[in-house]
GROMACS .gro file of N, CA and C in nm:
model
  279
    1UNK      N    1  -0.460  -0.546   1.296
    1UNK     CA    2  -0.478  -0.594   1.151
    1UNK      C    3  -0.624  -0.651   1.134
    2UNK      N    4  -0.699  -0.679   1.259
    2UNK     CA    5  -0.825  -0.740   1.255
    2UNK      C    6  -0.922  -0.640   1.184
    3UNK      N    7  -0.909  -0.520   1.189
    3UNK     CA    8  -1.012  -0.407   1.134
    3UNK      C    9  -0.965  -0.390   0.962
    4UNK      N   10  -0.872  -0.431   0.940
    4UNK     CA   11  -0.820  -0.414   0.790
    4UNK      C   12  -0.897  -0.496   0.703
    5UNK      N   13  -0.928  -0.438   0.585
    5UNK     CA   14  -0.997  -0.522   0.481
    5UNK      C   15  -0.929  -0.654   0.457
    6UNK      N   16  -0.994  -0.758   0.436
    6UNK     CA   17  -0.930  -0.883   0.430
    6UNK      C   18  -0.831  -0.900   0.317
    7UNK      N   19  -0.849  -0.845   0.193
    7UNK     CA   20  -0.768  -0.859   0.086
    7UNK      C   21  -0.645  -0.769   0.124
    8UNK      N   22  -0.631  -0.666   0.183
    8UNK     CA   23  -0.508  -0.589   0.212
    8UNK      C   24  -0.439  -0.674   0.327
    9UNK      N   25  -0.509  -0.724   0.427
    9UNK     CA   26  -0.443  -0.792   0.530
    9UNK      C   27  -0.359  -0.918   0.470
   10UNK      N   28  -0.437  -0.984   0.377
   10UNK     CA   29  -0.354  -1.105   0.319
   10UNK      C   30  -0.236  -1.065   0.243
   11UNK      N   31  -0.250  -0.950   0.153
   11UNK     CA   32  -0.141  -0.914   0.072
   11UNK      C   33  -0.031  -0.854   0.179
   12UNK      N   34  -0.069  -0.779   0.265
   12UNK     CA   35   0.035  -0.724   0.369
   12UNK      C   36   0.112  -0.844   0.433
   13UNK      N   37   0.051  -0.943   0.497
   13UNK     CA   38   0.121  -1.050   0.542
   13UNK      C   39   0.207  -1.129   0.452
   14UNK      N   40   0.143  -1.165   0.332
   14UNK     CA   41   0.221  -1.241   0.231
   14UNK      C   42   0.343  -1.179   0.199
   15UNK      N   43   0.348  -1.042   0.173
   15UNK     CA   44   0.471  -0.976   0.120
   15UNK      C   45   0.554  -0.922   0.243
   16UNK      N   46   0.499  -0.861   0.347
   16UNK     CA   47   0.573  -0.807   0.475
   16UNK      C   48   0.616  -0.907   0.569
   17UNK      N   49   0.547  -1.006   0.580
   17UNK     CA   50   0.577  -1.111   0.668
   17UNK      C   51   0.635  -1.245   0.618
   18UNK      N   52   0.593  -1.281   0.508
   18UNK     CA   53   0.631  -1.402   0.443
   18UNK      C   54   0.730  -1.384   0.341
   19UNK      N   55   0.751  -1.266   0.310
   19UNK     CA   56   0.861  -1.228   0.202
   19UNK      C   57   0.842  -1.242   0.061
   20UNK      N   58   0.716  -1.265   0.026
   20UNK     CA   59   0.688  -1.276  -0.122
   20UNK      C   60   0.681  -1.158  -0.197
   21UNK      N   61   0.698  -1.157  -0.335
   21UNK     CA   62   0.685  -1.057  -0.416
   21UNK      C   63   0.547  -1.044  -0.482
   22UNK      N   64   0.519  -0.927  -0.534
   22UNK     CA   65   0.396  -0.888  -0.590
   22UNK      C   66   0.339  -1.005  -0.693
   23UNK      N   67   0.421  -1.052  -0.775
   23UNK     CA   68   0.391  -1.145  -0.873
   23UNK      C   69   0.350  -1.273  -0.823
   24UNK      N   70   0.426  -1.316  -0.704
   24UNK     CA   71   0.375  -1.443  -0.638
   24UNK      C   72   0.242  -1.430  -0.572
   25UNK      N   73   0.226  -1.315  -0.487
   25UNK     CA   74   0.108  -1.298  -0.422
   25UNK      C   75  -0.016  -1.280  -0.525
   26UNK      N   76   0.008  -1.210  -0.647
   26UNK     CA   77  -0.103  -1.219  -0.738
   26UNK      C   78  -0.150  -1.375  -0.791
   27UNK      N   79  -0.043  -1.443  -0.796
   27UNK     CA   80  -0.080  -1.583  -0.850
   27UNK      C   81  -0.150  -1.665  -0.716
   28UNK      N   82  -0.095  -1.637  -0.603
   28UNK     CA   83  -0.172  -1.708  -0.478
   28UNK      C   84  -0.309  -1.670  -0.452
   29UNK      N   85  -0.331  -1.533  -0.486
   29UNK     CA   86  -0.459  -1.486  -0.465
   29UNK      C   87  -0.545  -1.491  -0.594
   30UNK      N   88  -0.503  -1.579  -0.696
   30UNK     CA   89  -0.573  -1.599  -0.817
   30UNK      C   90  -0.612  -1.460  -0.883
   31UNK      N   91  -0.507  -1.367  -0.884
   31UNK     CA   92  -0.534  -1.253  -0.977
   31UNK      C   93  -0.419  -1.221  -1.044
   32UNK      N   94  -0.400  -1.319  -1.153
   32UNK     CA   95  -0.280  -1.316  -1.232
   32UNK      C   96  -0.254  -1.188  -1.305
   33UNK      N   97  -0.135  -1.145  -1.329
   33UNK     CA   98  -0.097  -1.034  -1.416
   33UNK      C   99  -0.144  -0.898  -1.351
   34UNK      N  100  -0.155  -0.892  -1.219
   34UNK     CA  101  -0.204  -0.783  -1.147
   34UNK      C  102  -0.118  -0.751  -1.047
   35UNK      N  103   0.017  -0.737  -1.080
   35UNK     CA  104   0.128  -0.710  -0.978
   35UNK      C  105   0.089  -0.543  -0.943
   36UNK      N  106   0.065  -0.467  -1.044
   36UNK     CA  107   0.053  -0.325  -1.002
   36UNK      C  108  -0.062  -0.319  -0.894
   37UNK      N  109  -0.165  -0.386  -0.911
   37UNK     CA  110  -0.291  -0.382  -0.827
   37UNK      C  111  -0.235  -0.429  -0.693
   38UNK      N  112  -0.158  -0.545  -0.678
   38UNK     CA  113  -0.131  -0.600  -0.556
   38UNK      C  114  -0.017  -0.491  -0.490
   39UNK      N  115   0.071  -0.431  -0.561
   39UNK     CA  116   0.140  -0.315  -0.500
   39UNK      C  117   0.050  -0.195  -0.438
   40UNK      N  118  -0.046  -0.163  -0.514
   40UNK     CA  119  -0.124  -0.061  -0.471
   40UNK      C  120  -0.206  -0.083  -0.359
   41UNK      N  121  -0.238  -0.218  -0.330
   41UNK     CA  122  -0.323  -0.277  -0.229
   41UNK      C  123  -0.248  -0.279  -0.089
   42UNK      N  124  -0.104  -0.315  -0.124
   42UNK     CA  125  -0.003  -0.317  -0.015
   42UNK      C  126  -0.004  -0.165   0.036
   43UNK      N  127   0.027  -0.074  -0.068
   43UNK     CA  128   0.042   0.061  -0.015
   43UNK      C  129  -0.090   0.108   0.067
   44UNK      N  130  -0.214   0.066   0.037
   44UNK     CA  131  -0.324   0.097   0.097
   44UNK      C  132  -0.324   0.017   0.240
   45UNK      N  133  -0.290  -0.085   0.255
   45UNK     CA  134  -0.270  -0.162   0.380
   45UNK      C  135  -0.191  -0.092   0.473
   46UNK      N  136  -0.062  -0.054   0.416
   46UNK     CA  137   0.022   0.017   0.499
   46UNK      C  138  -0.027   0.149   0.548
   47UNK      N  139  -0.093   0.213   0.463
   47UNK     CA  140  -0.158   0.349   0.495
   47UNK      C  141  -0.268   0.333   0.605
   48UNK      N  142  -0.339   0.221   0.596
   48UNK     CA  143  -0.434   0.182   0.692
   48UNK      C  144  -0.368   0.172   0.828
   49UNK      N  145  -0.258   0.078   0.826
   49UNK     CA  146  -0.185   0.055   0.959
   49UNK      C  147  -0.144   0.174   1.016
   50UNK      N  148  -0.069   0.266   0.934
   50UNK     CA  149  -0.023   0.398   0.990
   50UNK      C  150  -0.134   0.487   1.040
   51UNK      N  151  -0.222   0.500   0.969
   51UNK     CA  152  -0.351   0.569   1.026
   51UNK      C  153  -0.387   0.537   1.153
   52UNK      N  154  -0.404   0.399   1.175
   52UNK     CA  155  -0.453   0.343   1.294
   52UNK      C  156  -0.367   0.356   1.406
   53UNK      N  157  -0.235   0.363   1.376
   53UNK     CA  158  -0.140   0.360   1.486
   53UNK      C  159  -0.129   0.510   1.521
   54UNK      N  160  -0.132   0.605   1.437
   54UNK     CA  161  -0.117   0.736   1.463
   54UNK      C  162  -0.260   0.784   1.553
   55UNK      N  163  -0.371   0.739   1.491
   55UNK     CA  164  -0.493   0.756   1.576
   55UNK      C  165  -0.493   0.709   1.726
   56UNK      N  166  -0.417   0.586   1.737
   56UNK     CA  167  -0.400   0.526   1.875
   56UNK      C  168  -0.300   0.604   1.956
   57UNK      N  169  -0.240   0.700   1.898
   57UNK     CA  170  -0.138   0.793   1.962
   57UNK      C  171   0.004   0.742   1.958
   58UNK      N  172   0.011   0.661   1.868
   58UNK     CA  173   0.189   0.618   1.838
   58UNK      C  174   0.249   0.736   1.772
   59UNK      N  175   0.359   0.768   1.814
   59UNK     CA  176   0.421   0.877   1.784
   59UNK      C  177   0.499   0.860   1.656
   60UNK      N  178   0.504   0.949   1.569
   60UNK     CA  179   0.583   0.937   1.441
   60UNK      C  180   0.726   0.983   1.464
   61UNK      N  181   0.762   1.067   1.580
   61UNK     CA  182   0.884   1.118   1.592
   61UNK      C  183   0.952   1.076   1.727
   62UNK      N  184   0.883   1.005   1.818
   62UNK     CA  185   0.930   0.979   1.952
   62UNK      C  186   1.016   0.835   1.945
   63UNK      N  187   1.069   0.821   2.063
   63UNK     CA  188   1.159   0.700   2.084
   63UNK      C  189   1.055   0.576   2.106
   64UNK      N  190   1.001   0.538   1.987
   64UNK     CA  191   0.919   0.416   2.014
   64UNK      C  192   0.958   0.296   1.911
   65UNK      N  193   0.903   0.178   1.927
   65UNK     CA  194   0.934   0.080   1.841
   65UNK      C  195   0.902   0.098   1.697
   66UNK      N  196   0.847   0.206   1.656
   66UNK     CA  197   0.823   0.246   1.513
   66UNK      C  198   0.931   0.331   1.451
   67UNK      N  199   1.020   0.376   1.524
   67UNK     CA  200   1.118   0.469   1.483
   67UNK      C  201   1.170   0.462   1.344
   68UNK      N  202   1.190   0.325   1.298
   68UNK     CA  203   1.246   0.301   1.177
   68UNK      C  204   1.140   0.314   1.053
   69UNK      N  205   1.014   0.325   1.078
   69UNK     CA  206   0.918   0.340   0.983
   69UNK      C  207   0.923   0.465   0.886
   70UNK      N  208   0.919   0.440   0.768
   70UNK     CA  209   0.919   0.565   0.663
   70UNK      C  210   0.782   0.621   0.659
   71UNK      N  211   0.750   0.684   0.739
   71UNK     CA  212   0.612   0.758   0.746
   71UNK      C  213   0.580   0.839   0.618
   72UNK      N  214   0.685   0.896   0.565
   72UNK     CA  215   0.645   0.981   0.438
   72UNK      C  216   0.574   0.889   0.338
   73UNK      N  217   0.592   0.768   0.343
   73UNK     CA  218   0.529   0.682   0.235
   73UNK      C  219   0.391   0.641   0.277
   74UNK      N  220   0.359   0.677   0.399
   74UNK     CA  221   0.222   0.637   0.452
   74UNK      C  222   0.139   0.747   0.501
   75UNK      N  223   0.154   0.851   0.402
   75UNK     CA  224   0.075   0.983   0.456
   75UNK      C  225  -0.078   0.962   0.413
   76UNK      N  226  -0.145   0.868   0.454
   76UNK     CA  227  -0.292   0.874   0.414
   76UNK      C  228  -0.362   0.849   0.535
   77UNK      N  229  -0.471   0.927   0.542
   77UNK     CA  230  -0.555   0.939   0.666
   77UNK      C  231  -0.628   0.828   0.681
   78UNK      N  232  -0.693   0.785   0.798
   78UNK     CA  233  -0.787   0.669   0.804
   78UNK      C  234  -0.907   0.686   0.699
   79UNK      N  235  -0.967   0.810   0.692
   79UNK     CA  236  -1.074   0.826   0.609
   79UNK      C  237  -1.038   0.819   0.466
   80UNK      N  238  -0.923   0.862   0.426
   80UNK     CA  239  -0.869   0.831   0.295
   80UNK      C  240  -0.851   0.683   0.264
   81UNK      N  241  -0.810   0.626   0.359
   81UNK     CA  242  -0.781   0.484   0.337
   81UNK      C  243  -0.934   0.399   0.321
   82UNK      N  244  -1.020   0.449   0.403
   82UNK     CA  245  -1.150   0.385   0.400
   82UNK      C  246  -1.224   0.420   0.262
   83UNK      N  247  -1.186   0.534   0.220
   83UNK     CA  248  -1.235   0.577   0.088
   83UNK      C  249  -1.180   0.481  -0.025
   84UNK      N  250  -1.038   0.467  -0.014
   84UNK     CA  251  -0.979   0.390  -0.128
   84UNK      C  252  -1.030   0.258  -0.106
   85UNK      N  253  -1.049   0.204   0.018
   85UNK     CA  254  -1.122   0.067   0.020
   85UNK      C  255  -1.241   0.050  -0.044
   86UNK      N  256  -1.331   0.148  -0.018
   86UNK     CA  257  -1.459   0.157  -0.066
   86UNK      C  258  -1.460   0.148  -0.219
   87UNK      N  259  -1.364   0.225  -0.291
   87UNK     CA  260  -1.356   0.218  -0.431
   87UNK      C  261  -1.304   0.078  -0.474
   88UNK      N  262  -1.209   0.030  -0.388
   88UNK     CA  263  -1.174  -0.112  -0.446
   88UNK      C  264  -1.285  -0.216  -0.439
   89UNK      N  265  -1.358  -0.201  -0.315
   89UNK     CA  266  -1.457  -0.281  -0.296
   89UNK      C  267  -1.578  -0.286  -0.410
   90UNK      N  268  -1.600  -0.157  -0.461
   90UNK     CA  269  -1.690  -0.140  -0.571
   90UNK      C  270  -1.633  -0.148  -0.705
   91UNK      N  271  -1.503  -0.187  -0.718
   91UNK     CA  272  -1.432  -0.211  -0.845
   91UNK      C  273  -1.430  -0.060  -0.925
   92UNK      N  274  -1.401   0.029  -0.845
   92UNK     CA  275  -1.385   0.173  -0.913
   92UNK      C  276  -1.243   0.185  -0.923
   93UNK      N  277  -1.212   0.277  -1.016
   93UNK     CA  278  -1.055   0.316  -1.020
   93UNK      C  279  -1.046   0.456  -0.951
   0.00000   0.00000   0.00000
């Protein structure tokens, strides 16, 4: 998580660890009425994690601790995740 862009990391932790919804997270992060953006950033955070785990050699199909992960929803490469972050950081759509 330390290599993940800060905003993605905060959103990921607030939703996946703390159990908050996108609306609550948008209020906490002072981005009101941006639930869709929060959900999009969460997907990017999950894609970033998946790409890094895959790059580290964690198997998608083996008997490992990630067996229950829905990898089909996280089919973004590390370079694609980096590109998405670059666009977000530059406020591009």
